[in-house]
Amino acid sequence: MSGFSIDWLNLREDADQRARSHALREQALDWLGLTAPAGAARLSTAPRPGEVIVTDLGSGTGATLRALSAPGSQNLVWRLVDHDGALLDEALRRHRRDYRIEDHQNDLAIVAELPLGGARLVTASALFDLVSAALVDRLVQRLAGLRSGWPNGLYAALNYDGNTDWDPVHPDDMAVLAAFNRDQRRDKGLGHALGPDSGTYLAQVLEAAGYRVQTAPSPWQLDGQDAALVRQLIEGMVAAVCGAAEIDPAQLERWREFRLDSAATGRCRVGHLDVLGLPP
Ligand SMILES: C[S@@+](CC[C@H](N)C(=O)[O-])C[C@H]1O[C@@H](n2cnc3c(N)ncnc32)[C@H](O)[C@@H]1O
């Protein structure tokens, strides 16, 4: 068990899919040979001659596989990597009939053992904010080292950027967010987490390693239709900051009640950054 339940991943998936940068997703598909140039018909349902491999890090139940679903994506080889066997089993249950899947129960911290060799694209979503700078360095170093043999790209979507805006506003929004963002940098098992800096840090490291890098915002835009997700987000923020010295428990409880009361009628924007790095 990783602490990421199937229910939580299900709850956020619709907002995640709406939030992803359309442009970067299209370019990732293009890199995999799954889109035709603008204006032309799709060429084929086969990606390319030979096996085209995608390694998805922290795959959960397979959200990236679903996000990159396109004609031909069923002919890719999907290596799903997660340390949580229950999430991998759920991904297999959902997709093994229609996709070519290898499941890899690995700890991402052991970069040398990740199944990256031969992958044309390494993907991740909602992952890099959990990861340390040192781990990003080691991962990109390994990818760049593999590049001479295998041209590989990295597509990392939905890296939290530290911004959460609420409508209606509450006077304690900024105090709660500041405490939440501090908690985001806590070690979650992959070192001192990058949290809100993850997208920009990943982009810098890829650029320094010679990749062509593009970034694009991919905010959650939540309203009353997402009330169940918004309520979970509020409870998650409260749980993350409840011991913080700078927030009085009664003040936090008032904020929680106000936020839950407006979950079905208000709006919330949670910032993320998508990152795509392709070989030069
Ligand atoms: C926020 S979830 C995102 C899951 C999926 N990519 C998605 O978008 O729905 C983070 C994922 O990273 C996995 N994870 C966290 N720490 C890990 C580690 N040390 N090794 C492998 N996987 C890890 C979790 O099990 C979880 O599936």
CSV table of C-alpha atoms and ligand atoms in Angstrom, one decimal:
chain,number,residue,atom,x,y,z
A,1,MET,CA,0.0,0.0,0.0
A,2,SER,CA,1.3,3.4,-0.9
A,3,GLY,CA,-1.2,5.7,0.7
A,4,PHE,CA,-2.8,6.5,-2.7
A,5,SER,CA,-6.1,4.6,-2.7
A,6,ILE,CA,-7.9,3.5,-5.8
A,7,ASP,CA,-10.8,5.6,-4.7
A,8,TRP,CA,-8.7,8.8,-4.5
A,9,LEU,CA,-7.1,8.2,-7.9
A,10,ASN,CA,-10.6,7.6,-9.4
A,11,LEU,CA,-11.9,10.7,-7.8
A,12,ARG,CA,-9.2,13.0,-9.2
A,13,GLU,CA,-8.9,11.4,-12.7
A,14,ASP,CA,-11.5,13.4,-14.5
A,15,ALA,CA,-10.1,16.7,-13.2
A,16,ASP,CA,-6.6,15.5,-14.1
A,17,GLN,CA,-7.6,14.6,-17.7
A,18,ARG,CA,-9.4,17.9,-18.2
A,19,ALA,CA,-6.3,19.8,-16.8
A,20,ARG,CA,-3.6,18.2,-18.9
A,21,SER,CA,-2.1,20.5,-21.5
A,22,HIS,CA,-3.6,19.5,-24.8
A,23,ALA,CA,-0.6,20.7,-26.7
A,24,LEU,CA,2.0,18.7,-24.7
A,25,ARG,CA,-0.2,15.6,-24.8
A,26,GLU,CA,-0.4,15.9,-28.6
A,27,GLN,CA,3.3,16.3,-28.9
A,28,ALA,CA,3.9,13.3,-26.7
A,29,LEU,CA,1.6,11.2,-29.0
A,30,ASP,CA,3.4,12.6,-32.0
A,31,TRP,CA,6.7,11.5,-30.5
A,32,LEU,CA,5.2,8.0,-30.2
A,33,GLY,CA,4.2,8.1,-33.8
A,34,LEU,CA,0.5,8.1,-32.9
A,35,THR,CA,-0.6,11.3,-34.7
A,36,ALA,CA,-0.4,12.5,-38.2
A,37,PRO,CA,0.8,16.0,-39.1
A,38,ALA,CA,-1.9,18.7,-38.9
A,39,GLY,CA,-4.4,18.4,-41.6
A,40,ALA,CA,-3.4,14.9,-42.7
A,41,ALA,CA,-5.4,11.8,-41.9
A,42,ARG,CA,-4.0,9.5,-39.2
A,43,LEU,CA,-1.5,7.3,-40.9
A,44,SER,CA,-1.9,4.0,-39.3
A,45,THR,CA,-3.0,2.2,-36.2
A,46,ALA,CA,0.5,0.8,-35.7
A,47,PRO,CA,2.9,3.0,-33.8
A,48,ARG,CA,6.1,2.2,-35.8
A,49,PRO,CA,7.9,-0.9,-37.0
A,50,GLY,CA,9.3,-2.7,-34.0
A,51,GLU,CA,8.2,-2.3,-30.4
A,52,VAL,CA,7.6,1.2,-29.1
A,53,ILE,CA,7.9,1.1,-25.3
A,54,VAL,CA,6.5,3.6,-22.8
A,55,THR,CA,7.6,3.4,-19.2
A,56,ASP,CA,5.1,5.0,-16.8
A,57,LEU,CA,6.6,5.9,-13.4
A,58,GLY,CA,4.3,5.9,-10.4
A,59,SER,CA,1.6,4.6,-12.7
A,60,GLY,CA,-1.1,4.0,-10.1
A,61,THR,CA,-4.1,2.4,-11.9
A,62,GLY,CA,-2.9,3.5,-15.3
A,63,ALA,CA,-4.1,7.1,-15.6
A,64,THR,CA,-1.3,8.0,-18.1
A,65,LEU,CA,-2.1,5.0,-20.3
A,66,ARG,CA,-5.7,6.2,-20.4
A,67,ALA,CA,-4.7,9.9,-21.0
A,68,LEU,CA,-2.5,8.8,-24.0
A,69,SER,CA,-5.2,6.5,-25.4
A,70,ALA,CA,-5.2,7.1,-29.2
A,71,PRO,CA,-5.4,5.0,-32.3
A,72,GLY,CA,-2.4,2.8,-32.1
A,73,SER,CA,-1.7,3.2,-28.4
A,74,GLN,CA,-2.8,-0.4,-27.9
A,75,ASN,CA,0.2,-1.6,-29.9
A,76,LEU,CA,2.7,0.2,-27.6
A,77,VAL,CA,4.3,-1.8,-24.9
A,78,TRP,CA,3.3,-0.2,-21.6
A,79,ARG,CA,5.7,-0.7,-18.7
A,80,LEU,CA,3.8,0.3,-15.6
A,81,VAL,CA,6.0,1.0,-12.6
A,82,ASP,CA,4.7,1.4,-9.1
A,83,HIS,CA,5.7,0.1,-5.6
A,84,ASP,CA,2.0,-0.5,-4.8
A,85,GLY,CA,1.0,-4.0,-6.0
A,86,ALA,CA,-2.7,-3.3,-5.4
A,87,LEU,CA,-2.6,-0.4,-7.8
A,88,LEU,CA,-0.7,-2.4,-10.4
A,89,ASP,CA,-3.2,-5.2,-10.1
A,90,GLU,CA,-6.0,-2.7,-10.7
A,91,ALA,CA,-4.3,-1.4,-13.8
A,92,LEU,CA,-3.9,-4.9,-15.1
A,93,ARG,CA,-7.5,-5.8,-14.3
A,94,ARG,CA,-8.7,-2.7,-16.3
A,95,HIS,CA,-6.4,-2.9,-19.3
A,96,ARG,CA,-4.6,-6.2,-19.8
A,97,ARG,CA,-7.2,-7.4,-22.3
A,98,ASP,CA,-6.7,-4.4,-24.6
A,99,TYR,CA,-3.1,-3.3,-24.0
A,100,ARG,CA,0.3,-4.9,-24.0
A,101,ILE,CA,1.3,-4.3,-20.4
A,102,GLU,CA,4.3,-5.2,-18.3
A,103,ASP,CA,3.8,-4.5,-14.6
A,104,HIS,CA,6.9,-3.7,-12.6
A,105,GLN,CA,6.7,-3.5,-8.8
A,106,ASN,CA,9.7,-1.2,-8.2
A,107,ASP,CA,10.7,1.5,-5.7
A,108,LEU,CA,11.4,4.6,-7.8
A,109,ALA,CA,14.2,5.5,-5.4
A,110,ILE,CA,16.3,2.8,-6.9
A,111,VAL,CA,16.8,4.5,-10.3
A,112,ALA,CA,19.3,2.0,-11.6
A,113,GLU,CA,16.7,-0.8,-11.5
A,114,LEU,CA,13.9,1.1,-13.2
A,115,PRO,CA,12.9,-0.5,-16.6
A,116,LEU,CA,13.9,2.5,-18.7
A,117,GLY,CA,16.1,0.8,-21.3
A,118,GLY,CA,14.6,0.9,-24.8
A,119,ALA,CA,11.7,3.2,-23.8
A,120,ARG,CA,10.9,5.8,-26.4
A,121,LEU,CA,9.0,7.8,-23.8
A,122,VAL,CA,9.1,7.8,-20.0
A,123,THR,CA,5.9,9.2,-18.5
A,124,ALA,CA,4.6,10.2,-15.1
A,125,SER,CA,1.6,12.1,-13.8
A,126,ALA,CA,1.0,13.7,-10.4
A,127,LEU,CA,4.4,12.2,-9.4
A,128,PHE,CA,7.3,14.6,-9.4
A,129,ASP,CA,6.0,16.8,-6.5
A,130,LEU,CA,6.6,13.8,-4.3
A,131,VAL,CA,10.2,13.4,-5.5
A,132,SER,CA,13.5,14.9,-4.3
A,133,ALA,CA,15.8,17.0,-6.5
A,134,ALA,CA,18.5,14.4,-6.1
A,135,LEU,CA,16.2,11.7,-7.5
A,136,VAL,CA,15.3,13.9,-10.5
A,137,ASP,CA,19.0,14.4,-11.1
A,138,ARG,CA,19.7,10.7,-11.0
A,139,LEU,CA,16.7,9.9,-13.2
A,140,VAL,CA,17.6,12.5,-15.9
A,141,GLN,CA,21.3,11.4,-15.7
A,142,ARG,CA,20.2,7.8,-16.4
A,143,LEU,CA,17.9,8.9,-19.3
A,144,ALA,CA,20.5,11.0,-20.9
A,145,GLY,CA,23.0,8.2,-20.5
A,146,LEU,CA,20.7,5.8,-22.3
A,147,ARG,CA,20.0,8.4,-25.1
A,148,SER,CA,22.9,7.3,-27.4
A,149,GLY,CA,21.3,3.9,-27.7
A,150,TRP,CA,17.6,4.8,-27.5
A,151,PRO,CA,16.2,8.2,-28.2
A,152,ASN,CA,14.0,8.7,-25.2
A,153,GLY,CA,11.7,11.5,-24.1
A,154,LEU,CA,10.1,12.4,-20.8
A,155,TYR,CA,6.5,13.5,-20.4
A,156,ALA,CA,5.6,14.5,-16.8
A,157,ALA,CA,2.1,15.9,-16.4
A,158,LEU,CA,0.4,17.5,-13.4
A,159,ASN,CA,3.2,18.6,-11.2
A,160,TYR,CA,1.7,20.7,-8.4
A,161,ASP,CA,3.0,24.3,-8.6
A,162,GLY,CA,2.0,25.7,-5.2
A,163,ASN,CA,-1.0,27.8,-6.2
A,164,THR,CA,-4.5,27.1,-5.0
A,165,ASP,CA,-7.1,29.9,-5.4
A,166,TRP,CA,-10.5,29.8,-4.0
A,167,ASP,CA,-13.7,31.5,-4.9
A,168,PRO,CA,-15.2,32.7,-2.6
A,169,VAL,CA,-12.1,33.8,-0.7
A,170,HIS,CA,-11.6,33.3,3.0
A,171,PRO,CA,-9.2,35.5,5.1
A,172,ASP,CA,-7.2,32.4,6.1
A,173,ASP,CA,-6.7,30.9,2.6
A,174,MET,CA,-3.1,32.2,2.3
A,175,ALA,CA,-2.1,31.0,5.8
A,176,VAL,CA,-3.5,27.5,5.1
A,177,LEU,CA,-1.9,27.3,1.7
A,178,ALA,CA,1.5,28.4,3.0
A,179,ALA,CA,1.4,25.6,5.7
A,180,PHE,CA,0.2,23.1,3.1
A,181,ASN,CA,3.0,24.0,0.7
A,182,ARG,CA,5.5,23.5,3.5
A,183,ASP,CA,4.1,20.1,4.1
A,184,GLN,CA,4.3,19.3,0.4
A,185,ARG,CA,8.1,19.4,0.8
A,186,ARG,CA,8.1,16.7,3.4
A,187,ASP,CA,9.8,13.4,2.7
A,188,LYS,CA,7.1,11.1,1.3
A,189,GLY,CA,9.5,8.2,0.8
A,190,LEU,CA,11.4,9.6,-2.1
A,191,GLY,CA,13.6,12.1,-0.3
A,192,HIS,CA,13.0,15.8,0.7
A,193,ALA,CA,10.1,16.4,-1.8
A,194,LEU,CA,10.4,19.1,-4.4
A,195,GLY,CA,6.7,19.9,-3.9
A,196,PRO,CA,5.7,23.2,-5.7
A,197,ASP,CA,9.2,23.5,-7.4
A,198,SER,CA,9.0,20.1,-9.1
A,199,GLY,CA,7.9,21.2,-12.6
A,200,THR,CA,10.4,24.0,-12.9
A,201,TYR,CA,13.2,22.0,-11.4
A,202,LEU,CA,12.5,19.0,-13.7
A,203,ALA,CA,12.5,21.4,-16.8
A,204,GLN,CA,15.8,22.9,-15.8
A,205,VAL,CA,17.5,19.6,-15.3
A,206,LEU,CA,16.2,18.2,-18.6
A,207,GLU,CA,17.4,21.4,-20.4
A,208,ALA,CA,20.8,21.1,-18.8
A,209,ALA,CA,21.0,17.5,-20.0
A,210,GLY,CA,20.4,18.7,-23.6
A,211,TYR,CA,16.7,18.0,-24.0
A,212,ARG,CA,14.3,20.3,-25.9
A,213,VAL,CA,11.9,21.2,-23.1
A,214,GLN,CA,8.4,22.6,-23.2
A,215,THR,CA,6.2,23.4,-20.2
A,216,ALA,CA,2.6,24.3,-20.0
A,217,PRO,CA,0.2,25.1,-17.2
A,218,SER,CA,-2.4,22.4,-16.4
A,219,PRO,CA,-4.5,23.6,-13.5
A,220,TRP,CA,-7.4,21.8,-12.0
A,221,GLN,CA,-10.4,24.1,-12.6
A,222,LEU,CA,-13.0,22.8,-10.1
A,223,ASP,CA,-16.6,23.8,-9.6
A,224,GLY,CA,-19.7,22.4,-8.0
A,225,GLN,CA,-19.6,19.4,-10.4
A,226,ASP,CA,-16.3,18.4,-8.7
A,227,ALA,CA,-17.7,18.9,-5.1
A,228,ALA,CA,-16.6,15.4,-4.0
A,229,LEU,CA,-13.1,16.0,-5.1
A,230,VAL,CA,-13.1,19.5,-3.6
A,231,ARG,CA,-14.2,18.1,-0.3
A,232,GLN,CA,-11.4,15.6,-0.3
A,233,LEU,CA,-8.9,18.3,-1.2
A,234,ILE,CA,-10.1,20.4,1.7
A,235,GLU,CA,-9.9,17.4,4.1
A,236,GLY,CA,-6.4,16.5,2.7
A,237,MET,CA,-5.2,20.1,3.2
A,238,VAL,CA,-6.5,20.2,6.8
A,239,ALA,CA,-4.9,16.8,7.6
A,240,ALA,CA,-1.6,18.0,6.2
A,241,VAL,CA,-1.5,21.3,8.2
A,242,CYS,CA,-3.3,20.4,11.4
A,243,GLY,CA,-0.2,20.1,13.5
A,244,ALA,CA,1.5,23.2,12.0
A,245,ALA,CA,2.6,25.7,14.7
A,246,GLU,CA,1.5,28.8,12.8
A,247,ILE,CA,-2.2,27.8,12.5
A,248,ASP,CA,-4.4,27.8,15.5
A,249,PRO,CA,-6.7,24.6,15.5
A,250,ALA,CA,-9.9,26.7,16.0
A,251,GLN,CA,-8.9,29.0,13.1
A,252,LEU,CA,-8.3,25.9,10.9
A,253,GLU,CA,-11.6,24.3,11.9
A,254,ARG,CA,-13.4,27.6,10.9
A,255,TRP,CA,-11.6,27.6,7.6
A,256,ARG,CA,-12.6,23.9,7.0
A,257,GLU,CA,-16.2,24.5,7.8
A,258,PHE,CA,-16.4,27.6,5.5
A,259,ARG,CA,-14.7,25.7,2.6
A,260,LEU,CA,-16.9,22.6,3.0
A,261,ASP,CA,-20.0,24.8,3.0
A,262,SER,CA,-19.0,26.4,-0.3
A,263,ALA,CA,-17.7,23.2,-1.9
A,264,ALA,CA,-20.8,22.7,-4.0
A,265,THR,CA,-21.3,26.3,-5.1
A,266,GLY,CA,-17.8,27.8,-5.2
A,267,ARG,CA,-14.7,27.4,-7.4
A,268,CYS,CA,-11.2,26.3,-6.9
A,269,ARG,CA,-8.1,26.4,-9.1
A,270,VAL,CA,-5.1,24.2,-8.3
A,271,GLY,CA,-2.0,25.0,-10.3
A,272,HIS,CA,0.1,22.4,-12.0
A,273,LEU,CA,2.8,22.4,-14.7
A,274,ASP,CA,3.2,19.8,-17.4
A,275,VAL,CA,6.7,19.2,-18.7
A,276,LEU,CA,7.8,17.5,-22.0
A,277,GLY,CA,11.5,16.9,-22.8
A,278,LEU,CA,12.5,15.4,-26.1
A,279,PRO,CA,15.9,14.7,-27.5
A,280,PRO,CA,17.5,17.5,-29.6
B,1,LIG,C1,-0.5,10.8,-6.9
B,1,LIG,S1,-0.3,9.1,-7.4
B,1,LIG,C2,-0.4,9.2,-9.2
B,1,LIG,C3,-0.8,8.0,-9.8
B,1,LIG,C4,-1.0,8.0,-11.3
B,1,LIG,N1,0.2,8.5,-12.0
B,1,LIG,C5,-2.2,9.0,-11.6
B,1,LIG,O1,-2.0,10.0,-12.2
B,1,LIG,O2,-3.3,8.6,-11.2
B,1,LIG,C6,1.4,8.8,-7.1
B,1,LIG,C7,1.8,7.3,-7.5
B,1,LIG,O3,3.2,7.2,-7.2
B,1,LIG,C8,3.4,5.9,-6.6
B,1,LIG,N2,4.6,6.0,-5.7
B,1,LIG,C9,4.8,6.8,-4.7
B,1,LIG,N3,6.0,6.6,-4.1
B,1,LIG,C10,6.6,5.6,-4.9
B,1,LIG,C11,7.8,4.9,-4.8
B,1,LIG,N4,8.7,5.1,-3.8
B,1,LIG,N5,8.1,3.9,-5.7
B,1,LIG,C12,7.1,3.6,-6.7
B,1,LIG,N6,6.0,4.2,-6.8
B,1,LIG,C13,5.7,5.2,-5.9
B,1,LIG,C14,2.2,5.7,-5.8
B,1,LIG,O4,1.9,4.4,-5.4
B,1,LIG,C15,1.1,6.3,-6.7
B,1,LIG,O5,0.6,5.3,-7.6
